[in-house]
Amino acid sequence: MTIDSTVLATLEKQAIELPSWAFGNSGTRFKVFGTPGTPRTIQEKLSDAAKVNELTGLAPQVALHIPWDKVDDYAALRDYAANLKVSLGTVNSNTFQDDIYKFGSLTHTDAAVRQKAIDHHFECIDIMGETGSRDLKIWLADGTNYPGQGDIRGRQDRLAESLEKIYAHLGDDQRLVLEYKFFEPAFYHTDVPDWGTSYAQVSALGDKALVCLDTGHHAPGTNIEFIVAQLLRLGKLGSFDFNSRFYADDDLIVGAADPFQLFRILYEVVRGGGLDDDSPVAFMLDQCHNVEDKIPGQIRSVLNVQEMTARALLVDRDALLTAQNAGDVLGANGILMDAFYTDVRGDLAEWRESRGLPADPMAAYAASGYQEQIAAERVGGQQAGWGA
Amino acid sequence: MTIDSTVLATLEKQAIELPSWAFGNSGTRFKVFGTPGTPRTIQEKLSDAAKVNELTGLAPQVALHIPWDKVDDYAALRDYAANLKVSLGTVNSNTFQDDIYKFGSLTHTDAAVRQKAIDHHFECIDIMGETGSRDLKIWLADGTNYPGQGDIRGRQDRLAESLEKIYAHLGDDQRLVLEYKFFEPAFYHTDVPDWGTSYAQVSALGDKALVCLDTGHHAPGTNIEFIVAQLLRLGKLGSFDFNSRFYADDDLIVGAADPFQLFRILYEVVRGGGLDDDSPVAFMLDQCHNVEDKIPGQIRSVLNVQEMTARALLVDRDALLTAQNAGDVLGANGILMDAFYTDVRGDLAEWRESRGLPADPMAAYAASGYQEQIAAERVGGQQAGWGA
Amino acid sequence: MTIDSTVLATLEKQAIELPSWAFGNSGTRFKVFGTPGTPRTIQEKLSDAAKVNELTGLAPQVALHIPWDKVDDYAALRDYAANLKVSLGTVNSNTFQDDIYKFGSLTHTDAAVRQKAIDHHFECIDIMGETGSRDLKIWLADGTNYPGQGDIRGRQDRLAESLEKIYAHLGDDQRLVLEYKFFEPAFYHTDVPDWGTSYAQVSALGDKALVCLDTGHHAPGTNIEFIVAQLLRLGKLGSFDFNSRFYADDDLIVGAADPFQLFRILYEVVRGGGLDDDSPVAFMLDQCHNVEDKIPGQIRSVLNVQEMTARALLVDRDALLTAQNAGDVLGANGILMDAFYTDVRGDLAEWRESRGLPADPMAAYAASGYQEQIAAERVGGQQAGWGA
Amino acid sequence: MTIDSTVLATLEKQAIELPSWAFGNSGTRFKVFGTPGTPRTIQEKLSDAAKVNELTGLAPQVALHIPWDKVDDYAALRDYAANLKVSLGTVNSNTFQDDIYKFGSLTHTDAAVRQKAIDHHFECIDIMGETGSRDLKIWLADGTNYPGQGDIRGRQDRLAESLEKIYAHLGDDQRLVLEYKFFEPAFYHTDVPDWGTSYAQVSALGDKALVCLDTGHHAPGTNIEFIVAQLLRLGKLGSFDFNSRFYADDDLIVGAADPFQLFRILYEVVRGGGLDDDSPVAFMLDQCHNVEDKIPGQIRSVLNVQEMTARALLVDRDALLTAQNAGDVLGANGILMDAFYTDVRGDLAEWRESRGLPADPMAAYAASGYQEQIAAERVGGQQAGWGA
């Protein structure tokens, strides 16, 4: 095997959280295509997520989205998940689908609207207490479409105030991770558009507030691995939202658009201690499966992360440092590329089997009959999607 | 007045087609906000469009979208429009909202799906006959999300075949305009992504096929006025879809994001004969009003086009040519900027009044009570939007 | 006059620093075109800069670039400038043209190279003492061209150490401003690529360290006025490098590529107190005049900033706030656009004359005979450029 | 071996032309770093190129740049090359470094300047006759930096006229390939900015005129493999200029920035017949080695092309088509990715050895002593670079 036991030991601990909404229908503003077997409830989403974990051993946690995944009894939901051998993870708030939020939520000029949005986060934190979740993730859709529509500066001040109130509500072992996004759904300005803004805001809050880096949320040409390295250095990288994109926030399968970029990102994670035992970094997917099958889409995604992590761990860091110090540009680049070009798939399949997992989780899923089963069983009701 | 009679004579002939769908609800994949008074029928859309024309004298035609605007009796619809002093214009086809088109329409691998999409265009052409419309506009959402998902080359060949069949169905006085778009809703590849592709495809069809240039459908940094100049030169600029954008296809009010760009585009239109009497160029809006009011949004848009056209017509072209030939960079640029920086709004208001139009159409609309009236009257039913 | 006395009082205090290197030859990697009359010495550059100030009243300070503008006697240079009615301003360091810096300067793996770069900054600070300059501006060309070539994280740590040493050398009334740049001359990673990095680095240093925002140094689509608002809010906006760009770091005349963007930037400056008496923000140009005449290029540039500042000051901020609070998208946008579309040039010309300045500085320069004079006099010697 | 004999048979015919200028010094507008051993003459460049071919068997031809590579006796140069077992290839014209071309060459308003530029191309064609070259490659730096500086439309018309004259001068077996470039050195508009313009211009000329696609010359986010497929379909893809880029026209080693993109490009080449025996497509490198060693940089580059071609040839096209036709998104993507992730390096090394070539050309070069030899021998004189 090319992959040695040290690498395998690290890979063994790898856990990638799945987003509950990846199993629902999604699409573009032009059309959302539905598919047979799509879950109608959070319980069915958990079942699908558990299947991904069962076949890959990589995805023991499921992130919730509130209110999409609201239930009456979270203790029961926790048990339900535990029976499926997964646990409930990050709680994601939603302040972009109520009519009241048309012109903003935590940044709104109206104190009553802001309070409603803050209260929603209090509710999320309360749910976290019941689900045992550590992280509250805030992705803020706030922004404006036209110059002048809003007061950029005032909105930033109000954001700081709102976040302070939410932060104060966190339990001792809970964290707030603030996601940034270059644009969309706002078209002219976004209130948290870049890592600098997220960093400045969470730094003002305290140690339990960190930055969430969504790999699809950057301007064209942005060197994302630089941001990874920088946030790790500053001790403020709280979590990843993995996906990939060719143009905007396309939410494609992680590694699908630019596998070499994913490799470089994971190399900086390794380099910066992001896989160490005491690392604050959480790894999760945040993707849409618009035209591809959802469960295999998630399986493919966690495998992509695993395979690229394996490659990143293969980099001969001593040799690399030597070449870097010597100004040997091609030599240093060659050491990195050697790891990237190494085909780790066979080794990983073998290792997977040695752990009682299928060598080929994609094929195992196809052969499992699960897709046919849910397509047959999940008839009637309202298929889950964004907004349900 | 700064604006002389020659300029006014040109402006007097200016006509900007309104899209029926601009009056319905629109939004992003995250949320569509509704507003009181939104039309439920094509008749109500026509009524709103007629209001824009009444107050501006700039928008005598309304584009239809099939099937959103389908009716049983197009002759009756034509009369209905005529009574409102507007006429029915470009017919826009839609091959992106049926489940069957999930993997393509005119480019689909399955001949039956392609035929269904071709038949839809035949239906559109038949409707054009009844509505008296000249142009069939094809915006194709076809594309793929993942490398390998489709055969890029084969899809292009099938597109050519499908277009040929549609083209053959056109009447003598009818035209086909093929829109291109850089990306979205497809994320990896789009089958008509750039002007070159549209140009190559329509050139293969014949004289009645032309390119439609949507100002929001280009890669970041693209010099759009160059494309305008080039297509005019090649005799293949059929129509404009006006809107503006900061990031992707944001569909903002034309001129809102970069008024200087709109000025440069219109200057090349003037320069290339696009406003001449025999010009093949049709001007229309293609916008979404996600957060702003729809009717005033359309009024603002046609006024923006008018104001920028006036500025473009003010350019001292003789002086400009002299400066260009002399290699006087700052002088030439200064001549262009002088026209752009000239505030034409007062002159246009005065001229508008002299023609029996309100000096300030935005204020006139606000004072008209129309918005309150439709908000009160249009209760119940299904508000129009993308897909209705 | 549209412009009232309050606005004029603010404009009267406006001062835009000129870069000495704007008067030398510049170009692209493909070709640098020379022009008759180009300065051979810093004294000649000062003379040209003084001409810009004489005709506009806007440019009383000249930034130096070390070593390009090194002299033996800075006290004499200070007097020389004073006689021309300008003063010496920001000192710009240069660690990108020595062979030793091929793989980095303040971030280099070799402590000796770092020390050489630090020593260069000590020298700059010493010069600042002699010239009476307040600001040391650091634009760092450090970065890598290939993945793996350098250790991104280690370089950032070394940068922090190097900056700390430089910062410690500053006098009580001196400041360090750290410029960021998205890319170029490095192609894969840049050590200070974004405002977040500059902000994180200067925050670690202390109150005398601030961020320099170069308007040309951002990813495509970046909302620059947001960054302006944010840095003002954080108290860390030290200075502007004004220029404009269509694609990359094109270093065109400020306002030339997107005048509306310049307006929005200056509006946020006004909104955030950047023109207040106690504002920490310094305004300077950083441009290349590759194909246009240099002195008129600088005149045009400072006039553009003045004209857009006037427009930004015309915004009816009370009405804007009211519209914003009311969620009146088109109304708020309209208030902003009204100021932008107002033609202030006539008023400014009149006001200029009232202050003993030429109404039309561009024409006054052309008529002055200065260009012919320097073309005739400055014969022989080595024309200044990047590297001389 | 994973690679079968059919694939090897195709790879055996692969030939990638090297640009003579890759062996000279290059850099950015900020600094050009020199290195020991850099050629002073075209003969020394040929010697270096021959070394690349000797070690890889992939680069039997060298492209010339006129006037950089002008000699008195081309017959002698041809013999010189032949003795080194390489031949002289594409002739590249240069109309961007004479002062007279400051405002354009083939598009200039002054007929005398245009004629000078046309004459230069006549000279290039004459040289092609002597060198036995088939292709004249025109990369036009023409463009403007400021709106209004030039008449975009008029320049396009003049370009067409100039090209017509050059085309008429071609011999029966000679071709003209017209390169396009998104931007740089012009900053506002470029006269041949996109494939559509190049295609429209060469289509007007005739069968011997084709498009040159430089992989680094596109807007951010452009799907380059789509253009490859389209141009092959239209029969107008004449040649590739290979390199890679993260931001603008960075001219990095082909495959260095995005190896998966290179794979997709080469897959479309294979798919579209670009490697067939009668293919009109020429493959060449067009790169700068600013910080890395030049000869190893070229070796690495041709190996990258070879390795990615091998992967592209490994794609199971029958299975792919089946999956595509079935709408199996993940299956189709998986088939493509399987080829991309296959590590072909071992097989290629083995095959290389079987053909009498070094298994590891990079290591073989390092061990050859050639670099030390040229560093020692090439002392004095003027190192070649852009402009020499």
PDB file of C-alpha atoms in Angstrom, chain B residues 233-386:
ATOM      1  CA  ARG B 233     -20.824  44.962 -38.259  1.00  0.00           C
ATOM      2  CA  LEU B 234     -21.661  41.369 -39.096  1.00  0.00           C
ATOM      3  CA  GLY B 235     -25.321  42.288 -39.643  1.00  0.00           C
ATOM      4  CA  LYS B 236     -26.429  39.802 -37.023  1.00  0.00           C
ATOM      5  CA  LEU B 237     -27.598  41.842 -34.045  1.00  0.00           C
ATOM      6  CA  GLY B 238     -31.294  41.064 -33.858  1.00  0.00           C
ATOM      7  CA  SER B 239     -32.284  42.287 -30.434  1.00  0.00           C
ATOM      8  CA  PHE B 240     -31.302  43.419 -27.000  1.00  0.00           C
ATOM      9  CA  ASP B 241     -32.487  42.080 -23.686  1.00  0.00           C
ATOM     10  CA  PHE B 242     -31.743  44.973 -21.360  1.00  0.00           C
ATOM     11  CA  ASN B 243     -30.996  44.585 -17.658  1.00  0.00           C
ATOM     12  CA  SER B 244     -27.927  45.004 -15.489  1.00  0.00           C
ATOM     13  CA  ARG B 245     -25.903  43.011 -13.050  1.00  0.00           C
ATOM     14  CA  PHE B 246     -23.131  43.274 -10.496  1.00  0.00           C
ATOM     15  CA  TYR B 247     -22.218  39.590 -10.281  1.00  0.00           C
ATOM     16  CA  ALA B 248     -24.050  37.012 -12.319  1.00  0.00           C
ATOM     17  CA  ASP B 249     -27.371  37.249 -14.135  1.00  0.00           C
ATOM     18  CA  ASP B 250     -28.840  39.515 -11.485  1.00  0.00           C
ATOM     19  CA  ASP B 251     -31.530  40.931 -13.792  1.00  0.00           C
ATOM     20  CA  LEU B 252     -31.450  44.357 -12.193  1.00  0.00           C
ATOM     21  CA  ILE B 253     -32.905  47.518 -13.716  1.00  0.00           C
ATOM     22  CA  VAL B 254     -31.002  48.410 -16.873  1.00  0.00           C
ATOM     23  CA  GLY B 255     -28.364  51.009 -16.127  1.00  0.00           C
ATOM     24  CA  ALA B 256     -28.589  50.456 -12.380  1.00  0.00           C
ATOM     25  CA  ALA B 257     -25.319  48.622 -11.893  1.00  0.00           C
ATOM     26  CA  ASP B 258     -23.101  50.466 -14.360  1.00  0.00           C
ATOM     27  CA  PRO B 259     -24.694  53.455 -16.096  1.00  0.00           C
ATOM     28  CA  PHE B 260     -21.477  54.223 -17.945  1.00  0.00           C
ATOM     29  CA  GLN B 261     -21.515  50.770 -19.489  1.00  0.00           C
ATOM     30  CA  LEU B 262     -25.067  51.311 -20.711  1.00  0.00           C
ATOM     31  CA  PHE B 263     -23.927  54.590 -22.225  1.00  0.00           C
ATOM     32  CA  ARG B 264     -21.044  52.891 -24.035  1.00  0.00           C
ATOM     33  CA  ILE B 265     -23.333  50.168 -25.328  1.00  0.00           C
ATOM     34  CA  LEU B 266     -25.800  52.716 -26.663  1.00  0.00           C
ATOM     35  CA  TYR B 267     -22.998  54.725 -28.175  1.00  0.00           C
ATOM     36  CA  GLU B 268     -21.938  51.694 -30.203  1.00  0.00           C
ATOM     37  CA  VAL B 269     -25.565  51.170 -31.195  1.00  0.00           C
ATOM     38  CA  VAL B 270     -25.682  54.725 -32.511  1.00  0.00           C
ATOM     39  CA  ARG B 271     -22.250  54.389 -34.108  1.00  0.00           C
ATOM     40  CA  GLY B 272     -23.184  51.147 -35.832  1.00  0.00           C
ATOM     41  CA  GLY B 273     -26.521  52.306 -37.211  1.00  0.00           C
ATOM     42  CA  GLY B 274     -28.627  50.439 -34.696  1.00  0.00           C
ATOM     43  CA  LEU B 275     -31.031  53.372 -34.367  1.00  0.00           C
ATOM     44  CA  ASP B 276     -31.314  53.965 -38.099  1.00  0.00           C
ATOM     45  CA  ASP B 277     -34.688  53.538 -39.746  1.00  0.00           C
ATOM     46  CA  ASP B 278     -33.761  50.276 -41.403  1.00  0.00           C
ATOM     47  CA  SER B 279     -32.047  48.852 -38.338  1.00  0.00           C
ATOM     48  CA  PRO B 280     -32.790  45.192 -37.587  1.00  0.00           C
ATOM     49  CA  VAL B 281     -32.239  45.764 -33.871  1.00  0.00           C
ATOM     50  CA  ALA B 282     -35.169  45.338 -31.492  1.00  0.00           C
ATOM     51  CA  PHE B 283     -34.878  46.749 -27.988  1.00  0.00           C
ATOM     52  CA  MET B 284     -36.531  45.092 -25.066  1.00  0.00           C
ATOM     53  CA  LEU B 285     -36.211  44.748 -21.318  1.00  0.00           C
ATOM     54  CA  ASP B 286     -35.650  41.424 -19.633  1.00  0.00           C
ATOM     55  CA  GLN B 287     -35.626  42.034 -15.933  1.00  0.00           C
ATOM     56  CA  CYS B 288     -36.805  40.802 -12.574  1.00  0.00           C
ATOM     57  CA  HIS B 289     -38.102  43.054  -9.882  1.00  0.00           C
ATOM     58  CA  ASN B 290     -37.409  40.964  -6.810  1.00  0.00           C
ATOM     59  CA  VAL B 291     -37.499  43.605  -4.112  1.00  0.00           C
ATOM     60  CA  GLU B 292     -38.535  46.814  -5.868  1.00  0.00           C
ATOM     61  CA  ASP B 293     -42.004  47.716  -7.139  1.00  0.00           C
ATOM     62  CA  LYS B 294     -42.637  46.289 -10.563  1.00  0.00           C
ATOM     63  CA  ILE B 295     -44.424  49.017 -12.533  1.00  0.00           C
ATOM     64  CA  PRO B 296     -42.156  51.828 -11.312  1.00  0.00           C
ATOM     65  CA  GLY B 297     -39.262  49.449 -11.925  1.00  0.00           C
ATOM     66  CA  GLN B 298     -40.262  49.237 -15.575  1.00  0.00           C
ATOM     67  CA  ILE B 299     -40.803  53.006 -15.810  1.00  0.00           C
ATOM     68  CA  ARG B 300     -37.362  53.645 -14.318  1.00  0.00           C
ATOM     69  CA  SER B 301     -35.883  51.161 -16.797  1.00  0.00           C
ATOM     70  CA  VAL B 302     -37.260  52.667 -19.991  1.00  0.00           C
ATOM     71  CA  LEU B 303     -36.319  56.129 -18.754  1.00  0.00           C
ATOM     72  CA  ASN B 304     -32.787  54.939 -18.110  1.00  0.00           C
ATOM     73  CA  VAL B 305     -32.542  53.681 -21.673  1.00  0.00           C
ATOM     74  CA  GLN B 306     -33.957  56.938 -22.987  1.00  0.00           C
ATOM     75  CA  GLU B 307     -31.629  59.109 -20.931  1.00  0.00           C
ATOM     76  CA  MET B 308     -28.565  57.133 -21.929  1.00  0.00           C
ATOM     77  CA  THR B 309     -29.605  57.110 -25.560  1.00  0.00           C
ATOM     78  CA  ALA B 310     -29.868  60.889 -25.380  1.00  0.00           C
ATOM     79  CA  ARG B 311     -26.371  61.100 -23.925  1.00  0.00           C
ATOM     80  CA  ALA B 312     -25.030  58.719 -26.582  1.00  0.00           C
ATOM     81  CA  LEU B 313     -26.583  60.898 -29.271  1.00  0.00           C
ATOM     82  CA  LEU B 314     -24.899  63.963 -27.770  1.00  0.00           C
ATOM     83  CA  VAL B 315     -21.416  62.631 -28.476  1.00  0.00           C
ATOM     84  CA  ASP B 316     -19.657  64.957 -30.904  1.00  0.00           C
ATOM     85  CA  ARG B 317     -18.688  62.255 -33.353  1.00  0.00           C
ATOM     86  CA  ASP B 318     -16.696  64.488 -35.674  1.00  0.00           C
ATOM     87  CA  ALA B 319     -14.587  65.835 -32.858  1.00  0.00           C
ATOM     88  CA  LEU B 320     -14.216  62.325 -31.503  1.00  0.00           C
ATOM     89  CA  LEU B 321     -12.949  60.987 -34.802  1.00  0.00           C
ATOM     90  CA  THR B 322     -10.469  63.831 -35.086  1.00  0.00           C
ATOM     91  CA  ALA B 323      -9.121  63.168 -31.614  1.00  0.00           C
ATOM     92  CA  GLN B 324      -8.962  59.424 -32.281  1.00  0.00           C
ATOM     93  CA  ASN B 325      -7.064  59.924 -35.509  1.00  0.00           C
ATOM     94  CA  ALA B 326      -4.650  62.256 -33.753  1.00  0.00           C
ATOM     95  CA  GLY B 327      -3.875  59.702 -31.044  1.00  0.00           C
ATOM     96  CA  ASP B 328      -5.204  62.167 -28.490  1.00  0.00           C
ATOM     97  CA  VAL B 329      -6.189  59.659 -25.829  1.00  0.00           C
ATOM     98  CA  LEU B 330      -7.337  62.084 -23.167  1.00  0.00           C
ATOM     99  CA  GLY B 331      -9.030  64.341 -25.695  1.00  0.00           C
ATOM    100  CA  ALA B 332     -11.016  61.507 -27.237  1.00  0.00           C
ATOM    101  CA  ASN B 333     -11.967  60.084 -23.877  1.00  0.00           C
ATOM    102  CA  GLY B 334     -12.937  63.569 -22.720  1.00  0.00           C
ATOM    103  CA  ILE B 335     -15.337  64.030 -25.640  1.00  0.00           C
ATOM    104  CA  LEU B 336     -17.106  60.805 -24.732  1.00  0.00           C
ATOM    105  CA  MET B 337     -17.197  61.625 -21.034  1.00  0.00           C
ATOM    106  CA  ASP B 338     -18.545  65.082 -21.728  1.00  0.00           C
ATOM    107  CA  ALA B 339     -21.654  63.551 -23.248  1.00  0.00           C
ATOM    108  CA  PHE B 340     -21.968  61.035 -20.448  1.00  0.00           C
ATOM    109  CA  TYR B 341     -21.677  63.653 -17.722  1.00  0.00           C
ATOM    110  CA  THR B 342     -24.206  65.971 -19.334  1.00  0.00           C
ATOM    111  CA  ASP B 343     -27.374  66.023 -17.283  1.00  0.00           C
ATOM    112  CA  VAL B 344     -30.107  65.501 -19.844  1.00  0.00           C
ATOM    113  CA  ARG B 345     -32.905  64.939 -17.386  1.00  0.00           C
ATOM    114  CA  GLY B 346     -34.230  68.481 -17.366  1.00  0.00           C
ATOM    115  CA  ASP B 347     -34.337  68.706 -21.134  1.00  0.00           C
ATOM    116  CA  LEU B 348     -36.069  65.373 -21.422  1.00  0.00           C
ATOM    117  CA  ALA B 349     -38.673  66.345 -18.838  1.00  0.00           C
ATOM    118  CA  GLU B 350     -39.404  69.524 -20.739  1.00  0.00           C
ATOM    119  CA  TRP B 351     -39.646  67.688 -24.031  1.00  0.00           C
ATOM    120  CA  ARG B 352     -41.847  65.041 -22.447  1.00  0.00           C
ATOM    121  CA  GLU B 353     -44.260  67.709 -21.296  1.00  0.00           C
ATOM    122  CA  SER B 354     -44.273  69.274 -24.733  1.00  0.00           C
ATOM    123  CA  ARG B 355     -45.579  65.951 -26.017  1.00  0.00           C
ATOM    124  CA  GLY B 356     -48.362  65.667 -23.468  1.00  0.00           C
ATOM    125  CA  LEU B 357     -46.483  63.257 -21.242  1.00  0.00           C
ATOM    126  CA  PRO B 358     -45.741  63.798 -17.552  1.00  0.00           C
ATOM    127  CA  ALA B 359     -42.450  65.560 -16.874  1.00  0.00           C
ATOM    128  CA  ASP B 360     -41.711  63.059 -14.129  1.00  0.00           C
ATOM    129  CA  PRO B 361     -43.257  59.677 -14.967  1.00  0.00           C
ATOM    130  CA  MET B 362     -42.164  58.148 -11.661  1.00  0.00           C
ATOM    131  CA  ALA B 363     -43.937  60.838  -9.675  1.00  0.00           C
ATOM    132  CA  ALA B 364     -46.910  60.712 -12.027  1.00  0.00           C
ATOM    133  CA  TYR B 365     -47.258  57.016 -11.406  1.00  0.00           C
ATOM    134  CA  ALA B 366     -47.056  57.433  -7.647  1.00  0.00           C
ATOM    135  CA  ALA B 367     -49.722  60.121  -7.845  1.00  0.00           C
ATOM    136  CA  SER B 368     -51.949  58.196 -10.229  1.00  0.00           C
ATOM    137  CA  GLY B 369     -53.523  55.918  -7.666  1.00  0.00           C
ATOM    138  CA  TYR B 370     -53.051  52.988 -10.032  1.00  0.00           C
ATOM    139  CA  GLN B 371     -50.977  51.001  -7.557  1.00  0.00           C
ATOM    140  CA  GLU B 372     -53.586  51.390  -4.822  1.00  0.00           C
ATOM    141  CA  GLN B 373     -56.290  50.459  -7.311  1.00  0.00           C
ATOM    142  CA  ILE B 374     -54.695  47.206  -8.462  1.00  0.00           C
ATOM    143  CA  ALA B 375     -53.745  46.300  -4.912  1.00  0.00           C
ATOM    144  CA  ALA B 376     -57.405  46.654  -3.962  1.00  0.00           C
ATOM    145  CA  GLU B 377     -58.840  44.982  -7.021  1.00  0.00           C
ATOM    146  CA  ARG B 378     -56.498  42.078  -7.585  1.00  0.00           C
ATOM    147  CA  VAL B 379     -57.437  40.000  -4.618  1.00  0.00           C
ATOM    148  CA  GLY B 380     -57.614  36.243  -4.804  1.00  0.00           C
ATOM    149  CA  GLY B 381     -56.483  34.098  -7.652  1.00  0.00           C
ATOM    150  CA  GLN B 382     -52.911  33.065  -8.345  1.00  0.00           C
ATOM    151  CA  GLN B 383     -50.384  35.842  -8.710  1.00  0.00           C
ATOM    152  CA  ALA B 384     -48.310  35.472 -11.856  1.00  0.00           C
ATOM    153  CA  GLY B 385     -44.700  34.463 -11.574  1.00  0.00           C
ATOM    154  CA  TRP B 386     -42.183  32.305 -13.296  1.00  0.00           C
TER     155      TRP B 386
END
